Coordinates of C-alpha atoms in Angstrom, one line a residue:
X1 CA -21.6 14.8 -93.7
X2 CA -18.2 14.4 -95.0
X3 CA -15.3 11.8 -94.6
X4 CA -13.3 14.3 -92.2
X5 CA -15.9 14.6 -90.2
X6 CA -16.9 11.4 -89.9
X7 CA -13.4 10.6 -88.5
X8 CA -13.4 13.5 -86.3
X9 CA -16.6 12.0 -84.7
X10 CA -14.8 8.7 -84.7
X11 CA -12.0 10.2 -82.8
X12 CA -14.0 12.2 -80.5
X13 CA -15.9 9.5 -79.3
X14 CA -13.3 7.5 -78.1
X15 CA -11.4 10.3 -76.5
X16 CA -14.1 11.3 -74.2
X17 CA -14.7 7.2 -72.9
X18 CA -11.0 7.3 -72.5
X19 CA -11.0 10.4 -70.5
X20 CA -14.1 9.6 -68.6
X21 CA -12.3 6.0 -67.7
X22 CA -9.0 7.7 -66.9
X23 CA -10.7 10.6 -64.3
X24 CA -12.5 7.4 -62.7
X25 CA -8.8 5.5 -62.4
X26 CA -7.4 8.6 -60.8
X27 CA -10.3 9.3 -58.7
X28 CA -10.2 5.5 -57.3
X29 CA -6.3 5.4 -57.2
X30 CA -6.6 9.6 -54.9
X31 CA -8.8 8.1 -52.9
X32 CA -7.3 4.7 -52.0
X33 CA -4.0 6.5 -50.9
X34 CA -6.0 9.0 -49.3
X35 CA -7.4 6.5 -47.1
X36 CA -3.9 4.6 -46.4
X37 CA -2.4 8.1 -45.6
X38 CA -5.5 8.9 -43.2
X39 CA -5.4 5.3 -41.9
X40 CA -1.4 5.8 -40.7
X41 CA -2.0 9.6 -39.7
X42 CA -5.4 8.3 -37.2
X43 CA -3.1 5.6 -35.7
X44 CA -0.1 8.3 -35.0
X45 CA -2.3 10.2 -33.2
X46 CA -3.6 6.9 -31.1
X47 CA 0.2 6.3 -30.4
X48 CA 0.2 9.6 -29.1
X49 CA -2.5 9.9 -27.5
X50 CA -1.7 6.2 -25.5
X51 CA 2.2 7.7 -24.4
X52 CA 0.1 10.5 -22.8
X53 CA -2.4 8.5 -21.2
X54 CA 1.2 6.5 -20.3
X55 CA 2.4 9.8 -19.0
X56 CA -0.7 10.8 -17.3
X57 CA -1.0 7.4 -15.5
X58 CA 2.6 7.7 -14.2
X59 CA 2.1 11.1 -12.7
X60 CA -0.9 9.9 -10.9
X61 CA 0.4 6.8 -9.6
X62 CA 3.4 8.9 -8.3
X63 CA 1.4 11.4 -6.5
X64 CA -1.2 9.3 -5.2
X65 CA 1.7 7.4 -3.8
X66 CA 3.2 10.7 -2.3
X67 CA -0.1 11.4 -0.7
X68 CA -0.3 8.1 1.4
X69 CA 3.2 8.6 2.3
X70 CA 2.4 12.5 3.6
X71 CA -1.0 11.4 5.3
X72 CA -0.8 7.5 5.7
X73 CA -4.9 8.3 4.3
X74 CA -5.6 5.0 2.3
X75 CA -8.0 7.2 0.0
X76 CA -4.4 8.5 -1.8
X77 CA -4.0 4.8 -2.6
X78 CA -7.2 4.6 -4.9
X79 CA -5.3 6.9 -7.9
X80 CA -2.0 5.1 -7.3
X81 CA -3.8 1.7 -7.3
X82 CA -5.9 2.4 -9.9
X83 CA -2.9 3.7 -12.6
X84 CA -0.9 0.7 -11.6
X85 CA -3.2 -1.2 -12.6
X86 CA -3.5 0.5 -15.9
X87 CA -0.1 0.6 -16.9
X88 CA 0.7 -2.5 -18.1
X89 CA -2.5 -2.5 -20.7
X90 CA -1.2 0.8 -21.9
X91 CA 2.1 -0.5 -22.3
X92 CA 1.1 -3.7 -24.2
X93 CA -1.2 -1.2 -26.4
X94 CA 1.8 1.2 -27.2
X95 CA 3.8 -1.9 -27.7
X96 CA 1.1 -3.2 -30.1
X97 CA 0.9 0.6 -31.9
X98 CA 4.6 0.8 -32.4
X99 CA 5.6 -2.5 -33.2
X100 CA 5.3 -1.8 -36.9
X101 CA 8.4 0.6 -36.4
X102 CA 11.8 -0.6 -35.7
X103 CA 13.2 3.6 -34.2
X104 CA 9.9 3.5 -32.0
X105 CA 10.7 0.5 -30.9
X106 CA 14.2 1.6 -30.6
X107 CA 12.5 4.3 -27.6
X108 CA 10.2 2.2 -26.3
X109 CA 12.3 -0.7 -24.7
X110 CA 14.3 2.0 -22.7
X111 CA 11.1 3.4 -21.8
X112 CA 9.2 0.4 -20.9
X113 CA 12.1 -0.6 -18.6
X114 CA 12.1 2.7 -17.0
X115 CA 9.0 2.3 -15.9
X116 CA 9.5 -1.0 -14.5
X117 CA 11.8 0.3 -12.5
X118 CA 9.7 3.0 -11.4
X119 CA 6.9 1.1 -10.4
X120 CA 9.1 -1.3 -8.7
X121 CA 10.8 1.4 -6.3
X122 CA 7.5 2.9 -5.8
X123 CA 6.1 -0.4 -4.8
X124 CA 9.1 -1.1 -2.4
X125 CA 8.7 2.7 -1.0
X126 CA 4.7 1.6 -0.3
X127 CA 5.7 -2.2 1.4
X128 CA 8.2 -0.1 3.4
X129 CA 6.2 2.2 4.9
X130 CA 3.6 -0.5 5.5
X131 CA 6.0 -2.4 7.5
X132 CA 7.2 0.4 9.5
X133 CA 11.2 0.2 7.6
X134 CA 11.7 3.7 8.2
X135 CA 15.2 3.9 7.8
X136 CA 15.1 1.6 4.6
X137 CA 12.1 4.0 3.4
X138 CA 14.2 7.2 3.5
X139 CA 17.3 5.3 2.0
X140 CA 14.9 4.3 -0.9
X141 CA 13.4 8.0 -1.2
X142 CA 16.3 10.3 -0.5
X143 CA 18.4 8.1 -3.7
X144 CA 18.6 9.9 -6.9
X145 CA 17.6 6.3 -8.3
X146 CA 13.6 7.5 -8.2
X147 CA 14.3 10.6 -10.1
X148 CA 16.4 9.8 -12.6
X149 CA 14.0 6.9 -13.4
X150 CA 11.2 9.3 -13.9
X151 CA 13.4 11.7 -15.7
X152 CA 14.2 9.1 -18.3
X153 CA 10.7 7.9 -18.4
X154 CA 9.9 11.8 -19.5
X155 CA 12.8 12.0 -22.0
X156 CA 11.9 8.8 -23.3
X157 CA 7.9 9.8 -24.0
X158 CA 8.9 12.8 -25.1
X159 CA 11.0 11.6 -28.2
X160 CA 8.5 8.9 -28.6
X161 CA 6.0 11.6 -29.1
X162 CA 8.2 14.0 -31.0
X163 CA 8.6 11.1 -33.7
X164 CA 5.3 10.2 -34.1
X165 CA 4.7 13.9 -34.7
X166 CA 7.2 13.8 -37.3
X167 CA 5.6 10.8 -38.8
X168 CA 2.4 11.9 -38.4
X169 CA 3.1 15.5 -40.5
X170 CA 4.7 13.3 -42.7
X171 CA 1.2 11.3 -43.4
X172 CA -0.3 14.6 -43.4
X173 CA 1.7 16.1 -45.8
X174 CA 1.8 12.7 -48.1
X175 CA -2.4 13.4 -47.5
X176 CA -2.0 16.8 -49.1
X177 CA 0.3 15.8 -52.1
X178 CA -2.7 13.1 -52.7
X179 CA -5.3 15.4 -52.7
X180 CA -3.2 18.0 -54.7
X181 CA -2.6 16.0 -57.6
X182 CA -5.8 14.0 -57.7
X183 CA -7.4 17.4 -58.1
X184 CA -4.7 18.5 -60.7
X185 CA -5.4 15.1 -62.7
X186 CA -8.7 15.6 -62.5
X187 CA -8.8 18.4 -63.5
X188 CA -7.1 18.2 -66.4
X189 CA -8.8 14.6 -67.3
X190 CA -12.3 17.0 -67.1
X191 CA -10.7 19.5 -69.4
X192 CA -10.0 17.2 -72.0
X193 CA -13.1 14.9 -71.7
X194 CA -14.9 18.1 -72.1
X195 CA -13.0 19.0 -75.3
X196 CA -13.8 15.8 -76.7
X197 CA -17.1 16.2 -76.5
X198 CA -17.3 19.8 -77.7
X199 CA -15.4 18.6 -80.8
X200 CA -18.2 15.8 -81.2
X201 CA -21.0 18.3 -81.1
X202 CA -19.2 20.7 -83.3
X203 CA -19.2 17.7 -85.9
X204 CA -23.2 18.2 -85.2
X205 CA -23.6 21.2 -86.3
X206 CA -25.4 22.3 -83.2
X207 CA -22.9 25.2 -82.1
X208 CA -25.9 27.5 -81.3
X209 CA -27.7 24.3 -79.4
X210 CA -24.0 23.8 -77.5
X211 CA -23.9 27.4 -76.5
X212 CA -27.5 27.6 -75.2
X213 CA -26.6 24.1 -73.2
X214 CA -23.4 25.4 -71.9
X215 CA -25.1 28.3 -70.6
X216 CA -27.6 26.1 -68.4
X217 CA -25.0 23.8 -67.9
X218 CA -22.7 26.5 -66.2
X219 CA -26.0 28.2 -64.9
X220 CA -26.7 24.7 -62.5
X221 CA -23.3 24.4 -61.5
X222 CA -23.0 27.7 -60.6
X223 CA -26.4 27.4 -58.2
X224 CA -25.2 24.0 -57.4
X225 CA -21.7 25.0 -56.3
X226 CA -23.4 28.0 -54.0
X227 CA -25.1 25.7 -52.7
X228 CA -22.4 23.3 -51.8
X229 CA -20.6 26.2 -50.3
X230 CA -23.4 27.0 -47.9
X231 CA -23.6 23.4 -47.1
X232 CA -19.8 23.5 -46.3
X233 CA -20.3 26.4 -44.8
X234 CA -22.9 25.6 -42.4
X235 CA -21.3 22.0 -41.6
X236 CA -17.7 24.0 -41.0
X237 CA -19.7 26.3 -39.0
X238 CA -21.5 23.0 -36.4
X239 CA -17.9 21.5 -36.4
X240 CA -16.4 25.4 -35.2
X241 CA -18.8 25.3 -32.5
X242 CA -18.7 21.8 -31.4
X243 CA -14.9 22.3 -31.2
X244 CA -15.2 25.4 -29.5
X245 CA -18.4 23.2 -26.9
X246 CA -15.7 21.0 -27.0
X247 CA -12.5 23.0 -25.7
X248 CA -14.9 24.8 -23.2
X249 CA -15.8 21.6 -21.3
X250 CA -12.0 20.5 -21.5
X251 CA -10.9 24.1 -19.7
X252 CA -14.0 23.8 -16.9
X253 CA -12.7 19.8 -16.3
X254 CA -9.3 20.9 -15.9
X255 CA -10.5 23.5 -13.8
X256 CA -12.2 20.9 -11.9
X257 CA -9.7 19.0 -11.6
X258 CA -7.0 21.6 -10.3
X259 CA -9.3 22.5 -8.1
X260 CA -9.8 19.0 -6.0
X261 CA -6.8 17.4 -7.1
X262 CA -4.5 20.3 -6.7
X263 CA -6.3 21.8 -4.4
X264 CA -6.7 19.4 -2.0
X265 CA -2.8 18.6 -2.3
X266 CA -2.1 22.2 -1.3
X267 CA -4.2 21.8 1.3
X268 CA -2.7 18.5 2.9
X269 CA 0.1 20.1 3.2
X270 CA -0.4 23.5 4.5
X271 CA -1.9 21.7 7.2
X272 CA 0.8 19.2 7.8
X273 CA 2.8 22.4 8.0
X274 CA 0.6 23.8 10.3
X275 CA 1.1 20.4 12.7
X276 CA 4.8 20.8 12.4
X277 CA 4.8 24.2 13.5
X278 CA 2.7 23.2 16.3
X279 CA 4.8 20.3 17.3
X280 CA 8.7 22.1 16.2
X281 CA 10.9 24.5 18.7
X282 CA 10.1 28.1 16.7
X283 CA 13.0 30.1 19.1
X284 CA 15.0 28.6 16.8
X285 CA 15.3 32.1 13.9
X286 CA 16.1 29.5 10.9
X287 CA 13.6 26.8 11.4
X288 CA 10.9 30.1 12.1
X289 CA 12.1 31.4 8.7
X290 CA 11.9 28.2 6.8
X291 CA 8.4 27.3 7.9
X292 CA 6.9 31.0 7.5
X293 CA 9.2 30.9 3.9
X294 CA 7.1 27.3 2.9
X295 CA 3.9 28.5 4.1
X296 CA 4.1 31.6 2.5
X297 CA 5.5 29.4 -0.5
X298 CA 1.9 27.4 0.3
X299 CA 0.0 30.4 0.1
X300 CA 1.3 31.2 -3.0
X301 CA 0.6 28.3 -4.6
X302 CA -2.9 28.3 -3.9
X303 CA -3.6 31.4 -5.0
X304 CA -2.1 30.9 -8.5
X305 CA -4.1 28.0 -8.2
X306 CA -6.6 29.8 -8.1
X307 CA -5.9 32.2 -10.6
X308 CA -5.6 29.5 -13.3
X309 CA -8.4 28.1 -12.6
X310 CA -10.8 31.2 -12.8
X311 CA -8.8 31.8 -16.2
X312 CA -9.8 28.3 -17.3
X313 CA -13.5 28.3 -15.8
X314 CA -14.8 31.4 -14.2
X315 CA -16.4 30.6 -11.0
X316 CA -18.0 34.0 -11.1
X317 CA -19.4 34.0 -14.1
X318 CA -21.7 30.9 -12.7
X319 CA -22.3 32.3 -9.2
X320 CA -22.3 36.2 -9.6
X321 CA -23.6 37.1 -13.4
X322 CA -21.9 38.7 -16.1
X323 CA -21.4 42.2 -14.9
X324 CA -19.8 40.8 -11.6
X325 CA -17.6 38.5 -13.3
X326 CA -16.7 41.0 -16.1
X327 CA -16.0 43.5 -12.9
X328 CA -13.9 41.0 -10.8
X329 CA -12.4 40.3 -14.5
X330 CA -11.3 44.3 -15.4
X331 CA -9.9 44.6 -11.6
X332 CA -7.5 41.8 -11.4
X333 CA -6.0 42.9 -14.9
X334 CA -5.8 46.4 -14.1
X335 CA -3.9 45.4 -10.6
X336 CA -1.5 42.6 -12.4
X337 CA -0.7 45.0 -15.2
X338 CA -0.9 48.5 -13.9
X339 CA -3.3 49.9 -16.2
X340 CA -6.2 52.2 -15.5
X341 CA -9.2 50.9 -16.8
X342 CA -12.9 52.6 -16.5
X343 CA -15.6 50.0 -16.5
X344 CA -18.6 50.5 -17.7
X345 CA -21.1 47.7 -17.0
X346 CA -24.8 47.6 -17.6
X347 CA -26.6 44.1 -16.0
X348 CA -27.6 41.7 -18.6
X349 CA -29.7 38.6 -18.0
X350 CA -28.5 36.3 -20.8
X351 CA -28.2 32.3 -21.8
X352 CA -25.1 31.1 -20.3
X353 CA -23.6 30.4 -23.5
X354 CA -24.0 33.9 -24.3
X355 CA -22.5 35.3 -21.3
X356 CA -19.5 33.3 -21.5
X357 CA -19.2 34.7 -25.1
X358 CA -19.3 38.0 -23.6
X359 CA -16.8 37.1 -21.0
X360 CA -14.3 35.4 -24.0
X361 CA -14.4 38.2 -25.8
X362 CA -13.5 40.9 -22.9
X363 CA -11.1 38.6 -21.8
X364 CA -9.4 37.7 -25.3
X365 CA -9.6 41.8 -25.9
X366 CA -7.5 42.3 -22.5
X367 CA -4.9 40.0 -22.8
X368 CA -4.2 41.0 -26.3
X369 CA -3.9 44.8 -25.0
X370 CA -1.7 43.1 -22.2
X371 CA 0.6 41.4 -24.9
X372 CA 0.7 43.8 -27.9
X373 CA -1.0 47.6 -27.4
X374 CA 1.3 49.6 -24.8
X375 CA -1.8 50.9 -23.4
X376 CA -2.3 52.9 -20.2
X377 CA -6.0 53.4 -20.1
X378 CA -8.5 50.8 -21.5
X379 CA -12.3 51.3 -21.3
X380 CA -15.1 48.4 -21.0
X381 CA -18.6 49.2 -21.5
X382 CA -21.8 46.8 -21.7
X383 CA -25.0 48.2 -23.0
X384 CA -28.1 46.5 -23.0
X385 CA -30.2 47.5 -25.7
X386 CA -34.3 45.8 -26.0
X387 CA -32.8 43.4 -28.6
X388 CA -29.1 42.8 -28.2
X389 CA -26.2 43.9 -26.3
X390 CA -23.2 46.3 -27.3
X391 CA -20.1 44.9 -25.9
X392 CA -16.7 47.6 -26.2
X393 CA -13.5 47.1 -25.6
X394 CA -11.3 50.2 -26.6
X395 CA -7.5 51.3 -25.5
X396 CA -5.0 54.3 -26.3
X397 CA -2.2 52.0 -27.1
X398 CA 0.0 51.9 -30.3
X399 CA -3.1 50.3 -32.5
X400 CA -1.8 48.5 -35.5
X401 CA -2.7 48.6 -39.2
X402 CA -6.2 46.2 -39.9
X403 CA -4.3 45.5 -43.5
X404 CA -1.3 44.2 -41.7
X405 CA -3.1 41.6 -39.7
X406 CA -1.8 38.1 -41.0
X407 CA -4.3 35.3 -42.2
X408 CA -2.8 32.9 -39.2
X409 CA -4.1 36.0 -36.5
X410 CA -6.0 33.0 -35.1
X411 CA -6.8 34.9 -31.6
X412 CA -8.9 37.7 -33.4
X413 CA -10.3 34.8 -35.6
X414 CA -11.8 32.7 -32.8
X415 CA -13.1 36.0 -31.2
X416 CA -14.9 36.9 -34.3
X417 CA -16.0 32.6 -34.7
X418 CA -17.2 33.2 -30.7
X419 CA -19.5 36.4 -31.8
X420 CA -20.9 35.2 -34.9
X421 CA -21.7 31.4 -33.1
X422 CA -23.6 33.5 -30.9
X423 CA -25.6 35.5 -33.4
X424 CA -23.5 38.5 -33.3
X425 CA -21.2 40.6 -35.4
X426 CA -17.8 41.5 -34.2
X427 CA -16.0 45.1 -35.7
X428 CA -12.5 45.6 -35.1
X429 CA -11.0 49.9 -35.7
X430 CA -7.7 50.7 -35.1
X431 CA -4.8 52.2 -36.6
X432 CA -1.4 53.2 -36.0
X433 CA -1.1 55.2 -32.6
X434 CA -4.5 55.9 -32.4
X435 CA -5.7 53.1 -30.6
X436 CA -8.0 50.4 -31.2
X437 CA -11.9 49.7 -30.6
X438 CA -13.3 46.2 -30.3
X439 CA -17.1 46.3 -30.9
X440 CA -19.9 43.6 -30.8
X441 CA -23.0 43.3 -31.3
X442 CA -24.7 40.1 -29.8
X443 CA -28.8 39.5 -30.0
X444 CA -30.6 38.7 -26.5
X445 CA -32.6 35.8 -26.9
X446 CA -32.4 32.6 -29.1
X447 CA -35.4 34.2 -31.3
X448 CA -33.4 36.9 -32.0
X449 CA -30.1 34.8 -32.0
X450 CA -31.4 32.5 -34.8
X451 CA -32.6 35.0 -36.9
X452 CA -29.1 37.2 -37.0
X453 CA -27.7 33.7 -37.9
X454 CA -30.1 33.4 -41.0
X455 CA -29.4 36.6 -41.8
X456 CA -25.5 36.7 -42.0

């Protein structure tokens, strides 16, 4: 071995340590400032998150107080009680979360004081009626004070929350420089450690020994990379699902709640209307038109009630099976928007996550037809088959081009994500004034279900 190549060795040696130390320093410094960034982003969201429990708490306090006011029932006191209560800890913990910052703070004096305010003319409206005050009570509530209180309380939460969401896409986007360049430095640090070393075994004279280890080299990364991608894949896949678990049981406790909360609001007072009919001269044409005008109002309300909250949690689906629910489903939307639809429903005995699937994905299919097709006929059919069910969906609107359809497109996306959580596969056919077809194909039972999984 020659002088020149001793000092290439010499040089090459060297160079890869100093690569291999610099990729560690930028790996350490990515992921410090990673974890800052995620630190400040996690504690934007908690700020937001505490001015709409804030919010939240407000609302109830002001209804429940409402309530006792409209009934004199003390069970309306037990939300108002109970938010009043929790106000001033969430105050002191937004106080706490926004301290840092001099422009939140800057929104949250004003709204802090609001609230004082608030709570003290709802406590005075509460001791009033106790006491019997009735004059002083309708002073108190028929003053613009009340409102404009609230009103600043809402304009006030709304910029606080507006500028955490700018700071916190600001965090996120600091998060997503961080990662950018670590990779890019890391990158390149890899590139030219493995340089380094190439040049040292080159020095060797082992190019056909580098080759053969470059090929097994690339070979286990390769089969190591795949499977980090189905690792990634499948961990992606849980967290898709759990979200999705996850959104469900936040649509059926909404539901739930609309239904008592609301519902039993609604219901308070069409039956205090219903007393003041009773007890009110109805010769009188204008009173007789204003009481049927707020009952029908009433009426009104309940029903879109309603509405929501079958859109949020079908009832049906629970109570009545698929087909039923998919046929209560079909009618509604073919009354609301006028178009003829031909159902074709088979009756499936399925798990109940499947069935909602089913339900989603009909549902999803129709209000996208609703939005975007022009359609005026629309035909649903469910077959059951021994091992699966066919589910179609399929219109004679103005269909769209399937290469047009933009990466964002996140409604067809989480109707795919629904079908292939369950097991199935979802096909979408359509193009330009001819229509479009929404297929799926969704296994029966969880033998079957886990075995389509393994096999996509």
């Amino acid at each position: 071995m020659n002088w020149t190549k001793l000092r290439r060795m010499a040089i090459s040696l060297p160079l890869a340590v100093f690569a291999a130390c610099l990729m560690i320093g930028i790996s350490e410094y990515g992921y410090k400032r990673t974890s800052q960034m995620l630190t400040n982003l996690t504690h934007a969201y908690d700020t937001r998150t505490s001015v709409s429990l804030l919010m939240k708490e407000m609302l109830d306090a002001e209804t429940g107080l409402r309530g006792y006011l409209l009934t004199n029932e003390e069970e309306y006191l037990a939300p108002y009680n109970e938010a009043v209560k929790n106000l001033n800890q969430t105050l002191e913990r937004i106080r706490h979360q926004v301290e840092p910052s001099s422009e939140l703070m800057e929104l949250f004096v004003p709204l802090s004081r609001s609230i004082s305010r608030k709570t003290a003319e709802m406590d005075l409206s509460l001791r009033l009626f106790r006491e019997g005050n009735a004059d002083a009570l309708k002073f108190v509530m028929f003053t613009d004070i009340g409102n404009k209180d609230m009103a600043s309380i809402r304009e006030f939460s709304r910029k606080l929350d507006a500028l955490n969401s700018q700071e916190a896409a600001a965090y996120q986007h600091a998060v997503e420089s961080s990662l950018f360049w670590a990779r890019v430095g890391v990158t390149t640090v890899t590139l030219f450690g493995l340089l380094a070393f190439y040049m040292y075994l080159r020095q060797n004279n082992m190019l056909e020994m580098l080759h053969k280890r470059e090929q097994a080299l690339q070979s286990e990364e390769r089969n190591r990379l795949e499977q980090l991608v189905r690792e990634r894949t499948a961990t992606l896949t849980e967290l898709a699902n759990h979200l999705q678990q996850v959104r469900e049981d936040e649509r059926g406790h909404l539901a739930r709640e609309l239904h008592d909360e609301l519902g039993a609001l609604l219901t308070a007072a069409k039956l205090d209307v219903a007393r003041l009919k009773s007890k009110i001269e109805m010769a009188n044409p204008e009173v007789a038109d204003r009481i049927k005008h707020l009952t029908e109002t009433l009426n009104s309300g309940i029903a879109l009630k309603r509405r929501i909250v079958e859109d949020l949690r079908p009832s049906s689906l629970a109570n009545l099976g698929l087909s039923t629910s998919l046929e209560i489903l079909t009618t509604e939307f073919a009354q609301r928007s006028g178009v003829e639809i031909e159902a074709n429903l088979e009756a499936v005995e399925l798990p109940d996550a499947t069935e909602l699937t089913i339900y989603r994905l009909v549902q999803e299919s129709l209000t996208n037809i609703g939005k975007y097709a022009k359609a005026s006929r629309i035909q649903v059919t469910v077959h059951k088959y021994p091992t699966y069910v066919a589910v179609q969906i399929q219109d004679n609107g103005q269909g769209f081009d399937l290469a047009s359809i933009r990466p964002n497109s996140h409604g067809l996306a989480g109707m795919r994500h629904r079908v292939e959580a369950a097991g199935g596969r979802l096909t979408i056919n359509s193009a330009p004034g001819e229509g479009t077809t929404v297929s799926a194909i969704i296994p029966t039972g969880a033998a079957q279900m886990a075995d389509a999984i393994t096999a996509t």
